[in-house]
mmCIF file of C-alpha atoms in Angstrom:
data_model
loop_
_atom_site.group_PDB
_atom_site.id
_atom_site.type_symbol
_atom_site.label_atom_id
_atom_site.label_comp_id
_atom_site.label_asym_id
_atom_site.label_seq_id
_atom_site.Cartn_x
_atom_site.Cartn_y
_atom_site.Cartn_z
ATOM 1 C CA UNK A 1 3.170 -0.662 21.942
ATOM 2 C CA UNK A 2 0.459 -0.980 19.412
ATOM 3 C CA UNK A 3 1.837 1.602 17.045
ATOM 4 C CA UNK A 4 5.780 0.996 18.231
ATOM 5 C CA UNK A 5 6.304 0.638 14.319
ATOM 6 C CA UNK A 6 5.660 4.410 13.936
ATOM 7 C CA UNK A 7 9.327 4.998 16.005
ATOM 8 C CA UNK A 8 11.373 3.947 12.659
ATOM 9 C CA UNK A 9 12.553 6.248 10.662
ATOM 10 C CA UNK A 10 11.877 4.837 7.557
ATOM 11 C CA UNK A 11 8.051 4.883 8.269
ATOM 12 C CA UNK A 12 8.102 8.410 9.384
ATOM 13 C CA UNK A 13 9.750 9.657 6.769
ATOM 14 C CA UNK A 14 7.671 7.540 4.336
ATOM 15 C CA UNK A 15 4.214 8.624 6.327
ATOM 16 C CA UNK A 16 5.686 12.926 6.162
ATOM 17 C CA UNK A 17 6.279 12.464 2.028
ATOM 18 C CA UNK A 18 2.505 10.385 1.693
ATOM 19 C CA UNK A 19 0.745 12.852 4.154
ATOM 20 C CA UNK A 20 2.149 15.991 1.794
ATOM 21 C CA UNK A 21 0.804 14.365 -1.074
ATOM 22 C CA UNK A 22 -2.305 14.116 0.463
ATOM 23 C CA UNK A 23 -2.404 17.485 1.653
ATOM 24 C CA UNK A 24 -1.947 18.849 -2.010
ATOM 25 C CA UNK A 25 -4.560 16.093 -2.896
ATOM 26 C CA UNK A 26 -6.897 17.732 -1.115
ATOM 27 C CA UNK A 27 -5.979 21.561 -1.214
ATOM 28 C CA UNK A 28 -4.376 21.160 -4.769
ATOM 29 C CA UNK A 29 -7.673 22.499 -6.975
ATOM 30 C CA UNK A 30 -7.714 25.480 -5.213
ATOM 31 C CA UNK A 31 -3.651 26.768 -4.535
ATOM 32 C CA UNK A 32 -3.351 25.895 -8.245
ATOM 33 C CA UNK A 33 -2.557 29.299 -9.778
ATOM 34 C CA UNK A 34 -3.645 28.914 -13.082
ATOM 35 C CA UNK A 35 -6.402 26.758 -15.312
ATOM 36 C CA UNK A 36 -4.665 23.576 -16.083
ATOM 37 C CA UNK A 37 -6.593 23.798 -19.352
ATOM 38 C CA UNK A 38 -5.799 27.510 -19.994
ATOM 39 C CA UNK A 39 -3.866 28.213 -22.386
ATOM 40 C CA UNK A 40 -1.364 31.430 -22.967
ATOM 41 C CA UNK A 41 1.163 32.889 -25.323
ATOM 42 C CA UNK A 42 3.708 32.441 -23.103
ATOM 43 C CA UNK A 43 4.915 28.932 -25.033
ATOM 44 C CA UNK A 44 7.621 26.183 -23.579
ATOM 45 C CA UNK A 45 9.063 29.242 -20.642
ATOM 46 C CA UNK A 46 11.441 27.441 -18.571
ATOM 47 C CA UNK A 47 10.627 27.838 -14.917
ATOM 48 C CA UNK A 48 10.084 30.951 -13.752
ATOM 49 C CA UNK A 49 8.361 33.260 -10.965
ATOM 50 C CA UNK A 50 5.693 33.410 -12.802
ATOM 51 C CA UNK A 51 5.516 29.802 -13.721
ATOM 52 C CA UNK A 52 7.278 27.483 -10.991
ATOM 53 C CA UNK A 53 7.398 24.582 -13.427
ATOM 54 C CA UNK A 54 7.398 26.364 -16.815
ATOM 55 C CA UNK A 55 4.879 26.318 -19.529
ATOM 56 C CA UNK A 56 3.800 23.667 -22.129
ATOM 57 C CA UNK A 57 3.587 23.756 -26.236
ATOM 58 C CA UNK A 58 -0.099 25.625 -25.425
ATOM 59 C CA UNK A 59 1.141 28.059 -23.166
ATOM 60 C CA UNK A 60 -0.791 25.689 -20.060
ATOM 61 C CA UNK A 61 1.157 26.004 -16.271
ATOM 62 C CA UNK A 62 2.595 22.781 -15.541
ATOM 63 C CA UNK A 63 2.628 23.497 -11.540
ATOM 64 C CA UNK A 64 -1.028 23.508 -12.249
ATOM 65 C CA UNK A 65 -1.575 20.437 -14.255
ATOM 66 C CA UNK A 66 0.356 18.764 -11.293
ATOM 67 C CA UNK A 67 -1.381 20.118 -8.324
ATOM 68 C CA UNK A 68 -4.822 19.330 -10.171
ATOM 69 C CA UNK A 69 -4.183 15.603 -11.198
ATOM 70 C CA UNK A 70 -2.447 14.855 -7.280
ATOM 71 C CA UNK A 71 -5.937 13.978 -6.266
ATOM 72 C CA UNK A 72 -6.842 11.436 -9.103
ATOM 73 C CA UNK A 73 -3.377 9.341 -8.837
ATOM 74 C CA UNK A 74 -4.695 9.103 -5.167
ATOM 75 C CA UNK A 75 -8.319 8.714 -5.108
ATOM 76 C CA UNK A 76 -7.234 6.002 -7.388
ATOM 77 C CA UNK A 77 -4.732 4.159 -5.475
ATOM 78 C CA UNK A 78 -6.841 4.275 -2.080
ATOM 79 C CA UNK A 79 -9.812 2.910 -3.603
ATOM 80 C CA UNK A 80 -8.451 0.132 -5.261
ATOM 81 C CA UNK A 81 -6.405 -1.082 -2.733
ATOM 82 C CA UNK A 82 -9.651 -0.146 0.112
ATOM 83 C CA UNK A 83 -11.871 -2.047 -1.855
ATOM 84 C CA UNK A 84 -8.955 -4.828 -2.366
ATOM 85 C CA UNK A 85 -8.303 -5.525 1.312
ATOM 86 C CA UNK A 86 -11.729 -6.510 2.016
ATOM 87 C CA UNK A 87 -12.051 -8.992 -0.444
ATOM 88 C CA UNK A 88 -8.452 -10.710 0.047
ATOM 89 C CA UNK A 89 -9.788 -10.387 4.280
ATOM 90 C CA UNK A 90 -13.020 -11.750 3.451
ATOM 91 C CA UNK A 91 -12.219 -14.605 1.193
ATOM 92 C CA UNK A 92 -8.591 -15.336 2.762
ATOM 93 C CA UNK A 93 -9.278 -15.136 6.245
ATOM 94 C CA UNK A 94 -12.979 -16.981 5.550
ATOM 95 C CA UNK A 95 -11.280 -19.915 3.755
ATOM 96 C CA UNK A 96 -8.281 -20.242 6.170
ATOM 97 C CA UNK A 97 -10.644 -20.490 9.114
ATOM 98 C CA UNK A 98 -13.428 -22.511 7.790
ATOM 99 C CA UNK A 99 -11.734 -24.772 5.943
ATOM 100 C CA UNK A 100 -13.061 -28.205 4.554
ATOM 101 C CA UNK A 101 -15.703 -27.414 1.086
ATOM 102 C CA UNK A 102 -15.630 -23.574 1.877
ATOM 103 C CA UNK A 103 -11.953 -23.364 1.651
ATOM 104 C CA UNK A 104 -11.336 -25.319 -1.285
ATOM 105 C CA UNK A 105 -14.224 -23.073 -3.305
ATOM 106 C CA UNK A 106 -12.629 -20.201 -2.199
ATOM 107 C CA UNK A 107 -9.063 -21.339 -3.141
ATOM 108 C CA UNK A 108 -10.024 -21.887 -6.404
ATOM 109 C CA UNK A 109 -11.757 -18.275 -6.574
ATOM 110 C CA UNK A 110 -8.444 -16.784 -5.962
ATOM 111 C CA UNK A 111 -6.744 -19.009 -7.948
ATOM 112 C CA UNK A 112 -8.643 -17.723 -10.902
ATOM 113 C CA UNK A 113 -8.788 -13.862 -9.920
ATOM 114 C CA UNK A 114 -4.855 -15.015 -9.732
ATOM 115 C CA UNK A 115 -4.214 -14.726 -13.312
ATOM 116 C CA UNK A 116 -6.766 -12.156 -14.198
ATOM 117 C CA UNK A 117 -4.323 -9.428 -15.423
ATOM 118 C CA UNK A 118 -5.241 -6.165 -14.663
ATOM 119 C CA UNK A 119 -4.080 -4.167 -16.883
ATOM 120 C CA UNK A 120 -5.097 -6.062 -19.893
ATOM 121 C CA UNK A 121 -8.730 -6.264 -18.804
ATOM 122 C CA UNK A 122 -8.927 -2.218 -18.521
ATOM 123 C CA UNK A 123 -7.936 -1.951 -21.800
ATOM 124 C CA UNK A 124 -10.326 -3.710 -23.275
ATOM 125 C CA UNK A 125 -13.298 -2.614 -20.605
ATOM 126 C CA UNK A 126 -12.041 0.783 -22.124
ATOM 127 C CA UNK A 127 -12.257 -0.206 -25.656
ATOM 128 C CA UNK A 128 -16.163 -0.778 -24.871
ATOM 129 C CA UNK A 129 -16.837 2.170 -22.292
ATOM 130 C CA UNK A 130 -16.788 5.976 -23.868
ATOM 131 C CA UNK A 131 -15.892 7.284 -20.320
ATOM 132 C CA UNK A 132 -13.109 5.607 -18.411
ATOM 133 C CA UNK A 133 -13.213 7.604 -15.547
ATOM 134 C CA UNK A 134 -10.722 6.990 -12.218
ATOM 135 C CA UNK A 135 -13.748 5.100 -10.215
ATOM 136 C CA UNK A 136 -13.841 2.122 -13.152
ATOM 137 C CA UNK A 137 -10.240 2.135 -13.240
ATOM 138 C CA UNK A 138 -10.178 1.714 -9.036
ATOM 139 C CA UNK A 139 -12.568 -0.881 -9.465
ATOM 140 C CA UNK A 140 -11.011 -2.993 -12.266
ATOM 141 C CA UNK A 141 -7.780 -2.825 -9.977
ATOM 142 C CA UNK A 142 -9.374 -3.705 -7.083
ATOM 143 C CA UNK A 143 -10.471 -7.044 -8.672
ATOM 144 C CA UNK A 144 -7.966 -8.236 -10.305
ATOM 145 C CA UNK A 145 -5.577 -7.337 -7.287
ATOM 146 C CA UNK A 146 -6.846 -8.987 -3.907
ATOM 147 C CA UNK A 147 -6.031 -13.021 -4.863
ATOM 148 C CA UNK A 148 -2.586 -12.595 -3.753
ATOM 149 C CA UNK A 149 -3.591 -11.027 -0.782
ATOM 150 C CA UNK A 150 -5.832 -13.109 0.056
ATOM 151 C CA UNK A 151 -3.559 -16.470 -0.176
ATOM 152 C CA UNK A 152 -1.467 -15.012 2.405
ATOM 153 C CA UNK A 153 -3.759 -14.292 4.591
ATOM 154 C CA UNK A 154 -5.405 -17.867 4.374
ATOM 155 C CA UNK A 155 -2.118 -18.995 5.116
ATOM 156 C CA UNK A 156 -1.637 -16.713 8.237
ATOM 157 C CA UNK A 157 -5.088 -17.741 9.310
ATOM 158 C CA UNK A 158 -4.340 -21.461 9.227
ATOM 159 C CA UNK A 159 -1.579 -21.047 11.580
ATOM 160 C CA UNK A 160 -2.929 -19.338 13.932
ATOM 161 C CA UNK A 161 -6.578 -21.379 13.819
ATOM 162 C CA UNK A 162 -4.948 -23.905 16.182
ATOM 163 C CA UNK A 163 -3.393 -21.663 18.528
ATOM 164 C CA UNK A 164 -4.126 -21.987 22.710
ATOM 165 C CA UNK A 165 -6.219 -18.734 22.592
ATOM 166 C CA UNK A 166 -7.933 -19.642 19.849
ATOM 167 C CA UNK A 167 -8.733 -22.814 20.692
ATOM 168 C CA UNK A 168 -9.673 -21.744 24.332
ATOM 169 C CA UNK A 169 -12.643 -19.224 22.875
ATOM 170 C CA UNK A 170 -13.837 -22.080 20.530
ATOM 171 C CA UNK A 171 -14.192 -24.081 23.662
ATOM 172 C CA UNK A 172 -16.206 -21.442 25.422
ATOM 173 C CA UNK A 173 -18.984 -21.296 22.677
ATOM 174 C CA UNK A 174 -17.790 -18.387 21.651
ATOM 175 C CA UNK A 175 -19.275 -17.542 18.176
ATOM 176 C CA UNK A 176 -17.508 -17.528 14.899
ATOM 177 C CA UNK A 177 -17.776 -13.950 13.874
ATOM 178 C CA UNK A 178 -15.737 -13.053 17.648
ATOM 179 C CA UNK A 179 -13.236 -15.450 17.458
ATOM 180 C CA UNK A 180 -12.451 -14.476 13.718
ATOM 181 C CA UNK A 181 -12.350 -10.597 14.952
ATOM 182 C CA UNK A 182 -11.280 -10.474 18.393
ATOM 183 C CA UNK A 183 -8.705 -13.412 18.235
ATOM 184 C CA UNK A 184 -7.432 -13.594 14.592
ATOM 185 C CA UNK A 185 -7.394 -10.370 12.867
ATOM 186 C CA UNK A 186 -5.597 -8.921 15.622
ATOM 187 C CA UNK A 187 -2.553 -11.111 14.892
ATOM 188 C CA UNK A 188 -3.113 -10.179 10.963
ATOM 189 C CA UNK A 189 -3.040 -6.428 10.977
ATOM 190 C CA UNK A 190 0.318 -6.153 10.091
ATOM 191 C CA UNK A 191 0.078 -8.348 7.469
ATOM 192 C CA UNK A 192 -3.156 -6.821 5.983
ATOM 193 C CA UNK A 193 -1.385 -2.983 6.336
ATOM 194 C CA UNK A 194 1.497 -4.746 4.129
ATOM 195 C CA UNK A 195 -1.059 -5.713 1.783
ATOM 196 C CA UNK A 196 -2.487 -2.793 1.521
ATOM 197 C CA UNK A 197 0.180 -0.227 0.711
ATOM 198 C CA UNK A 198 1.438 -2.811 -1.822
ATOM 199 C CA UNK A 199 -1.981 -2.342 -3.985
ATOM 200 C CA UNK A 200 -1.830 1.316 -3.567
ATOM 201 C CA UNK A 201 1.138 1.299 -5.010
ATOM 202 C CA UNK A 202 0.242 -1.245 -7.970
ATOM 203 C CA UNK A 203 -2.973 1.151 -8.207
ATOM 204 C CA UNK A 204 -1.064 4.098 -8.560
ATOM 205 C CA UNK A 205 1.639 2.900 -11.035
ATOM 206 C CA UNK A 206 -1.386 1.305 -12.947
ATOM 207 C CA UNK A 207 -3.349 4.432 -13.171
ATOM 208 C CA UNK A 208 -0.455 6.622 -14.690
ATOM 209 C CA UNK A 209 0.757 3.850 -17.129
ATOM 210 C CA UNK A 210 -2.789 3.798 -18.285
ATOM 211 C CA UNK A 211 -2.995 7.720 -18.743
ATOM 212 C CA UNK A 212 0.497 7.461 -20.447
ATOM 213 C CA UNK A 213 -0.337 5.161 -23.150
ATOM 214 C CA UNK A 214 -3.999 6.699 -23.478
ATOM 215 C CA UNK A 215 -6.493 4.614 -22.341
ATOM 216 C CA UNK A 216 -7.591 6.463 -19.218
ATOM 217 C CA UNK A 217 -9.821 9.614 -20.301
ATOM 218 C CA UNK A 218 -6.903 12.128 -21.182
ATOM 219 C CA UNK A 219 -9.345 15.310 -20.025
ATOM 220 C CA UNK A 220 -8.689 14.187 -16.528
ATOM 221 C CA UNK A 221 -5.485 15.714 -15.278
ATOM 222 C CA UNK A 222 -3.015 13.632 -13.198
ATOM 223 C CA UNK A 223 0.811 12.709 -13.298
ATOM 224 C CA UNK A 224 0.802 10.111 -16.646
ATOM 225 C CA UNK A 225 -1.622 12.994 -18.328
ATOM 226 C CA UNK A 226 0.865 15.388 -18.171
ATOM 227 C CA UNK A 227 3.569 12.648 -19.188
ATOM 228 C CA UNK A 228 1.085 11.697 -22.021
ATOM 229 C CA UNK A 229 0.903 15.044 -23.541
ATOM 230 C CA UNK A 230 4.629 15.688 -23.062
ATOM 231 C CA UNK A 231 5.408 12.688 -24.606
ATOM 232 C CA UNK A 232 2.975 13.204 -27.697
ATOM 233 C CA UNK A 233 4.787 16.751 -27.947
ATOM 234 C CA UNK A 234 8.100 15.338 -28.148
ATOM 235 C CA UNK A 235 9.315 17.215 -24.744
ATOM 236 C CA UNK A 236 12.347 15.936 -24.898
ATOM 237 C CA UNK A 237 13.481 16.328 -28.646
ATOM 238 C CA UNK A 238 12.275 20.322 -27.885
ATOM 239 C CA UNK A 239 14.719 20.090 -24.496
ATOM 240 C CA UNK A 240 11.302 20.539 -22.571
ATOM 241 C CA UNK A 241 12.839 18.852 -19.752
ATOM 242 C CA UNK A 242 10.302 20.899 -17.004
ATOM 243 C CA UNK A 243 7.226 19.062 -18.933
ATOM 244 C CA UNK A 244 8.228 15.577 -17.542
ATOM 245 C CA UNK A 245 10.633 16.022 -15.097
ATOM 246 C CA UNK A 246 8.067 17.410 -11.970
ATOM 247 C CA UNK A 247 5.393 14.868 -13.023
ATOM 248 C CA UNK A 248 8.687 12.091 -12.828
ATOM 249 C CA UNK A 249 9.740 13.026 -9.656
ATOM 250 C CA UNK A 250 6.219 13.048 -7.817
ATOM 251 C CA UNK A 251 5.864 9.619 -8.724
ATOM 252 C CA UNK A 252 9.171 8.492 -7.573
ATOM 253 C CA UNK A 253 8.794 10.178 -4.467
ATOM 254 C CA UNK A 254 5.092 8.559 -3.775
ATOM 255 C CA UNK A 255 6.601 5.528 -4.573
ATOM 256 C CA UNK A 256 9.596 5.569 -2.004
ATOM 257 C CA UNK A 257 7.279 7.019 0.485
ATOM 258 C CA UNK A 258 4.869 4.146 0.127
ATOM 259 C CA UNK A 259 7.833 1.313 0.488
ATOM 260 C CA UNK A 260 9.571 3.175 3.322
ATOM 261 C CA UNK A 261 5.919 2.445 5.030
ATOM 262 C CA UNK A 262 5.691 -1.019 3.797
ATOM 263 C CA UNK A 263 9.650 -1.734 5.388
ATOM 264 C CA UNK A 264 8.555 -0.160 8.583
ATOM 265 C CA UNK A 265 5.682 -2.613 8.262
ATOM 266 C CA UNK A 266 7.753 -5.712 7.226
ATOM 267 C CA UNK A 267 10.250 -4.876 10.396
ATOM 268 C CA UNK A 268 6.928 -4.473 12.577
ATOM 269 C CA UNK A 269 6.246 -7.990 11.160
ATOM 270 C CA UNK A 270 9.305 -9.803 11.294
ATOM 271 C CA UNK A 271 11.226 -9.693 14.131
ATOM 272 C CA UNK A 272 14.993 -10.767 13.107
ATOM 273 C CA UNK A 273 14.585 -7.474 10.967
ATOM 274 C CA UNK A 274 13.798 -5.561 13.789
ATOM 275 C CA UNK A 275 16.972 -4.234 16.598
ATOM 276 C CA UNK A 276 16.644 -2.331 19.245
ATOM 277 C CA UNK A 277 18.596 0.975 19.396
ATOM 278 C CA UNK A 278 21.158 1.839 21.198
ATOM 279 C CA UNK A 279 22.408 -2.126 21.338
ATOM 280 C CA UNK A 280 25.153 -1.360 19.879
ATOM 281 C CA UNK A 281 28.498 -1.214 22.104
ATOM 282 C CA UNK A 282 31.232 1.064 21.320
ATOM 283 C CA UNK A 283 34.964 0.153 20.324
ATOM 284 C CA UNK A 284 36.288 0.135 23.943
ATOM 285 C CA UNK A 285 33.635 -2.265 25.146
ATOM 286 C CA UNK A 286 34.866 -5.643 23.131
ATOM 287 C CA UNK A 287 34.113 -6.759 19.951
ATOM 288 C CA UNK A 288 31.665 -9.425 20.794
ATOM 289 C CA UNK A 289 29.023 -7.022 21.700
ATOM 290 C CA UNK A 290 26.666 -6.068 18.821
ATOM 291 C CA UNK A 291 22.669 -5.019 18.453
ATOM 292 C CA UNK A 292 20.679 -6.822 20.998
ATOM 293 C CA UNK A 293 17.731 -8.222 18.894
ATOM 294 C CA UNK A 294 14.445 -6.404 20.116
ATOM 295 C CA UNK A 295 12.305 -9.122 22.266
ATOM 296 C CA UNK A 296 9.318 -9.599 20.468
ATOM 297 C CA UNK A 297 6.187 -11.537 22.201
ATOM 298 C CA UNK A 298 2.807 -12.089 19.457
ATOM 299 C CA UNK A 299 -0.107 -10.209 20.163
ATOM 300 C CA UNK A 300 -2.472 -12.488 21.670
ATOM 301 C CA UNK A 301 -6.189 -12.678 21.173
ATOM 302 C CA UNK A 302 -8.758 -11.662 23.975
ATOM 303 C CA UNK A 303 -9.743 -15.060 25.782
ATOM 304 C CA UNK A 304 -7.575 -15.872 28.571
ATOM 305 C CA UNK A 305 -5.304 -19.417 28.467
ATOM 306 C CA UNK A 306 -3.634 -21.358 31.826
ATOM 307 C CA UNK A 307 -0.423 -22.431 30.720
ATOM 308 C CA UNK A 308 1.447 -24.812 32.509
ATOM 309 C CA UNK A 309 5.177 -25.391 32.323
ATOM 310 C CA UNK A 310 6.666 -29.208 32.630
ATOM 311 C CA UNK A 311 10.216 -29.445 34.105
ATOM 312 C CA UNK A 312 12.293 -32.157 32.596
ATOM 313 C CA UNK A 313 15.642 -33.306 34.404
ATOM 314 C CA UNK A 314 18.072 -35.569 33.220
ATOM 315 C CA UNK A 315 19.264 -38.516 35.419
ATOM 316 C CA UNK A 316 22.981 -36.659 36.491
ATOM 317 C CA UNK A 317 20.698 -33.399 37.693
ATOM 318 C CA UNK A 318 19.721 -33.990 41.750
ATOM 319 C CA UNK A 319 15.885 -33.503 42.293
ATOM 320 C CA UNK A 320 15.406 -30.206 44.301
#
């Protein structure tokens, strides 16, 4: 029941595409079958059997170039949106809970992060920094990224601050840090899984429009490198199409496998977009009967609450 958002389809199919990616992230140095820097004679070859996705204006395997720069696009994306999540948990989920002084300060942190852009601010740390490498890059992203997070979350966490079971561990003595873990975050995982894949994929998209225009250090292979160098070669005036095309496709499908995850999330979240299978009836059973909605009951927190129901009758209804 915990992980009951794994049975979609869209998030399986979204979690099989990520989990190849980071298979080649990992194993992609090593299966590559040429230098990604090595050049040859053999000069713009379509694809080939000796060359899967064909050759550059140097003569340098594009299958190569690929496998090598899989692991940068995602060594960037994870980071940033790791490092991300904790601040947007810390600062939302702080100044949600706390409220009064604390949450106003911290409201106006975000606020400012807010309209930090990211991209800008890279840029210009770049202008200043000889080395750009993928770790700066993470962290820029990561903090210019977590405000929005972070308002969400401090507006989950002041709805559920009031709540029976939260209220009934603050009466306890329970301490802060415990009712914070054990009786709010376990309503906001959802929402903070949400968050996350959405800065992965702002990471990732940020990291190759970076290498694409040439700010991030060009020597480092990953997808916009290899649409950089394509596109300073004039790939498609030469009808290069295998330069650009694998490098295109890798980051649309990382991209679709990341929002299938973060639907499968959003039904795991909301339950009027979530229907149980099966509901619905065939032709010869009536036309009235459709998709039973899924009954959904929130996660509560660890300390136990007595609830007590009040009947109400009207004056036409006998007493029992």
């Amino acid at each position: 029941m915990r992980l009951r958002f794994l049975r979609g389809g869209k998030t399986l199919t979204g979690l099989a595409i990520l989990a190849f990616f980071v298979l080649l992230a990992v194993i992609g140095p090593w299966i590559a079958p040429y230098d990604p820097d090595g050049m040859s004679d053999e000069i713009l070859r379509p694809p080939s059997a000796d060359h899967w996705f064909g050759t550059t204006q140097t003569g340098q395997d594009v299958l190569s170039q690929i496998l090598v720069g899989t692991r940068g696009v995602l060594v960037v994306g994870f980071v940033a949106g790791f490092f991300a999540t904790v601040l947007s948990v810390l600062v939302g989920v702080s100044a949600g809970y706390l409220g009064g002084l604390a949450d106003e300060v911290l409201s106006a942190l975000s606020n400012v992060f807010l309209v930090i852009p990211g991209l800008p601010l890279i840029i210009i740390i770049a202008s200043f920094v000889s080395d750009t490498g993928d770790l700066l890059i993470a962290a820029v992203i990561a903090l210019t990224s977590w405000a929005w997070g972070a308002r969400v979350l401090r507006a989950q966490t002041l709805s559920l601050r009031r709540r029976d079971y939260v209220e009934a561990a603050r009466a306890t003595g329970e301490p802060t840090w415990r009712i914070v873990v054990c009786e709010i975050l376990p309503n906001l995982t959802a929402v903070i899984a949400s968050g996350f894949v959405g800065t992965v994929v702002f990471a990732v998209l940020s990291e190759i429009t970076l290498a694409f225009i040439g700010v991030a250090d060009i020597s480092d292979w990953n997808w916009g490198t290899v649409l950089f160098w394509a596109q300073s070669n004039q790939a498609l005036a030469q009808g290069a199409w295998w330069w650009f095309v694998p490098a295109g496709l890798c980051i649309a499908l990382l991209g679709t496998a990341l929002a299938l995850i973060n639907f499968g999330i959003d039904e795991f979240v909301n339950p009027r977009l979530r229907t149980s299978r099966g509901g619905a009836a065939g032709k010869g059973r009536g036309k009235g009967k459709g998709k039973e909605k899924e009954k959904v009951r929130m996660k509560v927190g660890f300390t136990p609450v007595v609830r007590t129901e009040t009947v109400v009758r009207t004056e036409k209804e006998p007493a029992p």
